[in-house]
GROMACS .gro file of C-alpha atoms in nm:
model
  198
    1UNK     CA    1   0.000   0.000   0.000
    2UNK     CA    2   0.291   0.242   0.069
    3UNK     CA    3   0.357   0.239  -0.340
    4UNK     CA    4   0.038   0.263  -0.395
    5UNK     CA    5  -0.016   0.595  -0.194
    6UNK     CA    6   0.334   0.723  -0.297
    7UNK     CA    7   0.219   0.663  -0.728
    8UNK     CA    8  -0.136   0.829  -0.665
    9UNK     CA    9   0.034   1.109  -0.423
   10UNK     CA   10  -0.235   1.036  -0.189
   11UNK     CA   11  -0.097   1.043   0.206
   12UNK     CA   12  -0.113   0.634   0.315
   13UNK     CA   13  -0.326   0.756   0.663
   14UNK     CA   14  -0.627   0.905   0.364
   15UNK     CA   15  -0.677   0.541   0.200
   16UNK     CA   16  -0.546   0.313   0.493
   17UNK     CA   17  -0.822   0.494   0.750
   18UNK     CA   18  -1.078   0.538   0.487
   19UNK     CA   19  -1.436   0.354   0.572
   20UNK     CA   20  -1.441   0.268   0.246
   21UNK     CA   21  -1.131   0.000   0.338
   22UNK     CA   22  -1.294  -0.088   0.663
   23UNK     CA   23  -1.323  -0.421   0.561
   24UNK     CA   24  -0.996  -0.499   0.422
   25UNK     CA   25  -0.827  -0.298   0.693
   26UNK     CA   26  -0.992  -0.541   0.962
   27UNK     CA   27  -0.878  -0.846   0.727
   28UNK     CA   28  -0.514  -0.753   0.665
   29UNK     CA   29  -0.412  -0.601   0.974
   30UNK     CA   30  -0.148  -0.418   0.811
   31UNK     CA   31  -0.099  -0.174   0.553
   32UNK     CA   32   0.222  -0.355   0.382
   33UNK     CA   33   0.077  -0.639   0.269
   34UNK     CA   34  -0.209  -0.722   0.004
   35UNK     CA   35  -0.333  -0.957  -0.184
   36UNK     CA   36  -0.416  -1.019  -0.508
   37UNK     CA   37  -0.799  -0.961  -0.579
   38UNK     CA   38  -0.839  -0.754  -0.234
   39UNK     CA   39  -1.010  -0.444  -0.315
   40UNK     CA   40  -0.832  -0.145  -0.202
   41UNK     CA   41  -1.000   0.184  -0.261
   42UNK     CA   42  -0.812   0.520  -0.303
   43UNK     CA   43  -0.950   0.842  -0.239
   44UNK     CA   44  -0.927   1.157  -0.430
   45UNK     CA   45  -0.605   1.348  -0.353
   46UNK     CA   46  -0.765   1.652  -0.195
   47UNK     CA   47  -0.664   1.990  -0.306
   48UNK     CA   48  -0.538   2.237  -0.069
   49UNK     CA   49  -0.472   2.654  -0.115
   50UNK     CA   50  -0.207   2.879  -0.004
   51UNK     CA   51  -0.238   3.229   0.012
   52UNK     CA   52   0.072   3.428  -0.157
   53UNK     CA   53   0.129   3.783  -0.352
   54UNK     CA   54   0.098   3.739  -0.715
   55UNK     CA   55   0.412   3.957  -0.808
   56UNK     CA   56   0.597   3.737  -0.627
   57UNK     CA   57   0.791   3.420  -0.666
   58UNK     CA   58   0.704   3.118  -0.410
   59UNK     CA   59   0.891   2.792  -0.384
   60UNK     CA   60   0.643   2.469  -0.324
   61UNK     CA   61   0.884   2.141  -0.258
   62UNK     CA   62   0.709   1.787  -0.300
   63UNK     CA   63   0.791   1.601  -0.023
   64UNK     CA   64   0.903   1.265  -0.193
   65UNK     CA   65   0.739   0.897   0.057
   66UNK     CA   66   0.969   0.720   0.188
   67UNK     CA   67   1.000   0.400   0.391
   68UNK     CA   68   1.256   0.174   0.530
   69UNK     CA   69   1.425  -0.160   0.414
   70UNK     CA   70   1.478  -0.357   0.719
   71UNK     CA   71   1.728  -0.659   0.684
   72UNK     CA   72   1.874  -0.920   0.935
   73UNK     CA   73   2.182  -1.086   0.757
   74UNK     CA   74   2.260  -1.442   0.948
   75UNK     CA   75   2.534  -1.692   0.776
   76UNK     CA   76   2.517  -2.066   0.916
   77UNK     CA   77   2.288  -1.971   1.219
   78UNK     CA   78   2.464  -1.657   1.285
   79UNK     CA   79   2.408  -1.303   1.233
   80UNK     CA   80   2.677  -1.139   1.027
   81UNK     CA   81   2.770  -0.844   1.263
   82UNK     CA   82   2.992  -0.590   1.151
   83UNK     CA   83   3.021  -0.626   0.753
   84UNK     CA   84   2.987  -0.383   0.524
   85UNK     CA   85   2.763  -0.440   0.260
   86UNK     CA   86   2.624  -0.245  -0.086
   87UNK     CA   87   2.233  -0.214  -0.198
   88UNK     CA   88   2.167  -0.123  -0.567
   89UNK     CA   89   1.847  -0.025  -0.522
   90UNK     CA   90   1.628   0.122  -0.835
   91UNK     CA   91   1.979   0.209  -1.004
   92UNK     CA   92   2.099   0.425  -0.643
   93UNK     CA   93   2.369   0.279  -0.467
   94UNK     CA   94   2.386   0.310  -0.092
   95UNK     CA   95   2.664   0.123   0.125
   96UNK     CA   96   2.652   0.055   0.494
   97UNK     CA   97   2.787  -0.154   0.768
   98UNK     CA   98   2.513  -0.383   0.981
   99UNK     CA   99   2.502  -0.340   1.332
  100UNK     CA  100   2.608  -0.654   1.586
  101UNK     CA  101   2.288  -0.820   1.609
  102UNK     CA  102   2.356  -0.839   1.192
  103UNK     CA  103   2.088  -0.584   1.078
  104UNK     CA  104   2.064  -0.328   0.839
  105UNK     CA  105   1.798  -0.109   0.759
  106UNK     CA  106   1.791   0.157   0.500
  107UNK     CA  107   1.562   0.452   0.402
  108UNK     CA  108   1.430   0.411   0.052
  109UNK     CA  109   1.187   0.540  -0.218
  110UNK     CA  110   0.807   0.377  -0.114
  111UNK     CA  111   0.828   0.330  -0.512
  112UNK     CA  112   1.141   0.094  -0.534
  113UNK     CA  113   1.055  -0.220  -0.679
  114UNK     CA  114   1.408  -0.424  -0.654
  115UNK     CA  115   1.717  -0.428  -0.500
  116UNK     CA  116   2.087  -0.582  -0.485
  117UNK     CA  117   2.183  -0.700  -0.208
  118UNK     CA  118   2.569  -0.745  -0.244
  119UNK     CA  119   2.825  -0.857   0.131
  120UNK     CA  120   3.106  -0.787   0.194
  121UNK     CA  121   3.336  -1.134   0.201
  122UNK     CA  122   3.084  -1.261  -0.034
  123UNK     CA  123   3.115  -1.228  -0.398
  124UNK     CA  124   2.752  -1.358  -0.486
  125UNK     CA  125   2.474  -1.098  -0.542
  126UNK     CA  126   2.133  -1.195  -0.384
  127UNK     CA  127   1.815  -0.997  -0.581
  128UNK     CA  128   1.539  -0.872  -0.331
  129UNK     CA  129   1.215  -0.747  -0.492
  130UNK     CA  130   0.945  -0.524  -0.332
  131UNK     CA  131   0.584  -0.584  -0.305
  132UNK     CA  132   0.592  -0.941  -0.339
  133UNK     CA  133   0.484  -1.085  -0.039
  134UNK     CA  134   0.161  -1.215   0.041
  135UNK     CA  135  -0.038  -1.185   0.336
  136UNK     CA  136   0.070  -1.422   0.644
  137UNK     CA  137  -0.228  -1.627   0.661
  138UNK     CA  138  -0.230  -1.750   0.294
  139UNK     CA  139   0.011  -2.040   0.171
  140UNK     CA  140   0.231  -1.900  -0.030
  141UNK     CA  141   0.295  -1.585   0.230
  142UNK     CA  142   0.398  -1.904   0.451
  143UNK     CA  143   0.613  -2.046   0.192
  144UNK     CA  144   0.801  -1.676   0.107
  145UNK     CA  145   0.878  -1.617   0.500
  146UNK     CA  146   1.003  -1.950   0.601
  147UNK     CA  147   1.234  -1.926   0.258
  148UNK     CA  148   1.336  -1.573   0.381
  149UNK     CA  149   1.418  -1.671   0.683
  150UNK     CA  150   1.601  -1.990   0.560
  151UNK     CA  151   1.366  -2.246   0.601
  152UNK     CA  152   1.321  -2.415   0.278
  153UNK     CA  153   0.984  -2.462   0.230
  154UNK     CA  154   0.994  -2.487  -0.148
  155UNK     CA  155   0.859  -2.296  -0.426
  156UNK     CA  156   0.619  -2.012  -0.332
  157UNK     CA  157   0.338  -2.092  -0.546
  158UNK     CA  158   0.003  -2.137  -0.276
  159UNK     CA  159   0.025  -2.549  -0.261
  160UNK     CA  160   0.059  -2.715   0.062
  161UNK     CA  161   0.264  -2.994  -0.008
  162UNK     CA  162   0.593  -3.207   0.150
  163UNK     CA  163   0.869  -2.920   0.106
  164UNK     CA  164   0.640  -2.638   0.283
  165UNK     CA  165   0.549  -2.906   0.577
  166UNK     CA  166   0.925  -2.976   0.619
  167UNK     CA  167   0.997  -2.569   0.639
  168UNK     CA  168   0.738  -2.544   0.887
  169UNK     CA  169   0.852  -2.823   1.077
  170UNK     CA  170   1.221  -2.710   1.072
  171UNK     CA  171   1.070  -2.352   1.194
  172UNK     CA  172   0.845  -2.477   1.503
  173UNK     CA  173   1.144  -2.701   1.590
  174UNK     CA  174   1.371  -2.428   1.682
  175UNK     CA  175   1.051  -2.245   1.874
  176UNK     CA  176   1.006  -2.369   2.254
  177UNK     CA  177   0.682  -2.220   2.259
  178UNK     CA  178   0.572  -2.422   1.925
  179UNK     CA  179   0.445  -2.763   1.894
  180UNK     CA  180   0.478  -2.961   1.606
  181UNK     CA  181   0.158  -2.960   1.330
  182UNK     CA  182   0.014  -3.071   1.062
  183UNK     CA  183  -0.096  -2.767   0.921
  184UNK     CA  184   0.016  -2.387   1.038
  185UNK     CA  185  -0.189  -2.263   1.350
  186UNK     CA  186  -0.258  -1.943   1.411
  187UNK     CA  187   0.030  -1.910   1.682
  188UNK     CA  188   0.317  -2.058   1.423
  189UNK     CA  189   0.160  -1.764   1.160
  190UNK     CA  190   0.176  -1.501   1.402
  191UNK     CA  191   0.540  -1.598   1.524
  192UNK     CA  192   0.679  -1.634   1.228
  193UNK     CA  193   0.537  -1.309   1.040
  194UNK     CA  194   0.688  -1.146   1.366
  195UNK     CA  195   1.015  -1.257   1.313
  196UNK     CA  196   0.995  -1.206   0.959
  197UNK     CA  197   0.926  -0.840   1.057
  198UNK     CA  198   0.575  -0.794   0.830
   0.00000   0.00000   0.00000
């Protein structure tokens, strides 16, 4: 939704608190994830007048939406604290160091759509696209978190099958507070969408 509001130039508060999105809002909890065929709807930007002389000149700056890539870098079970690293992100290059719990976060455009993720000590590049995750409570959001986090749990494509039970598994296994099951419960969802960060 953040793109969304940043291409239509309409503040994310107007649509995200608009009863029109009542519905959806009470569905999706959260304003960073959709899915497809939710209906999202977007008000008019609203117009707004400011008073000035006509013989002179006035400057009006655009503020530009931001928001913030949040990363957690772990190598073999542990964080990579420490190393410098370089995102290519829309064409911009920003460099950085992550911080000794291995974390990084970055401000960027709400309109980027990929990035580059490039570490230092490690010469391959790993590609990290926006506005592709699904909601937690459907199958394939699953699948795309417990891959993030390095749980394979197969292709994200919305089937339940062997590889996505095995991710799961491997997740609730390194939980205390999760017991093994057959399908995801609402407390495995909820955990792992927390440590996913959205």
């Amino acid at each position: 939704m953040f793109s969304i509001a940043a291409e239509r130039d309409v503040p994310l508060e107007s649509i995200w608190n608009h009863p029109e999105n009542a519905t959806l809002k009470q569905q999706r909890k959260l304003p960073n994830v959709l899915f497809p065929g939710d209906i999202l709807f977007v008000p008019d930007l609203q117009t707004k007048q400011e008073g000035g002389d006509s013989e002179q000149k006035h400057t009006f700056r655009k503020k530009r939406p931001k928001t913030v890539l949040r990363l957690r870098l772990i190598y073999d079970g542990e964080p990579l604290k420490d190393t410098k690293y370089r995102l290519v992100i829309d064409g911009r290059i920003f460099r950085g160091k992550t911080n000794p719990k291995g974390k990084l976060e970055q401000v960027i455009e709400a309109t980027a759509r990929e990035c580059t993720l490039t570490v230092q000590g490690n010469s391959s590049k790993h590609k990290l696209l926006f506005g592709f995750l699904d909601p937690g409570e459907t199958t394939s959001g699953l699948q795309a978190r417990l891959n993030n986090l390095g749980y394979h749990a197969g292709k994200v494509d919305g089937d339940w099958g062997d590889l996505t039970r095995a991710g799961m598994h491997a997740f609730q296994s390194q939980k205390d507070e999760l017991a093994e099951s057959s399908k995801p419960n609402d407390q495995t969802r909820n955990l792992l969408t927390k440590e996913h960060g959205s």
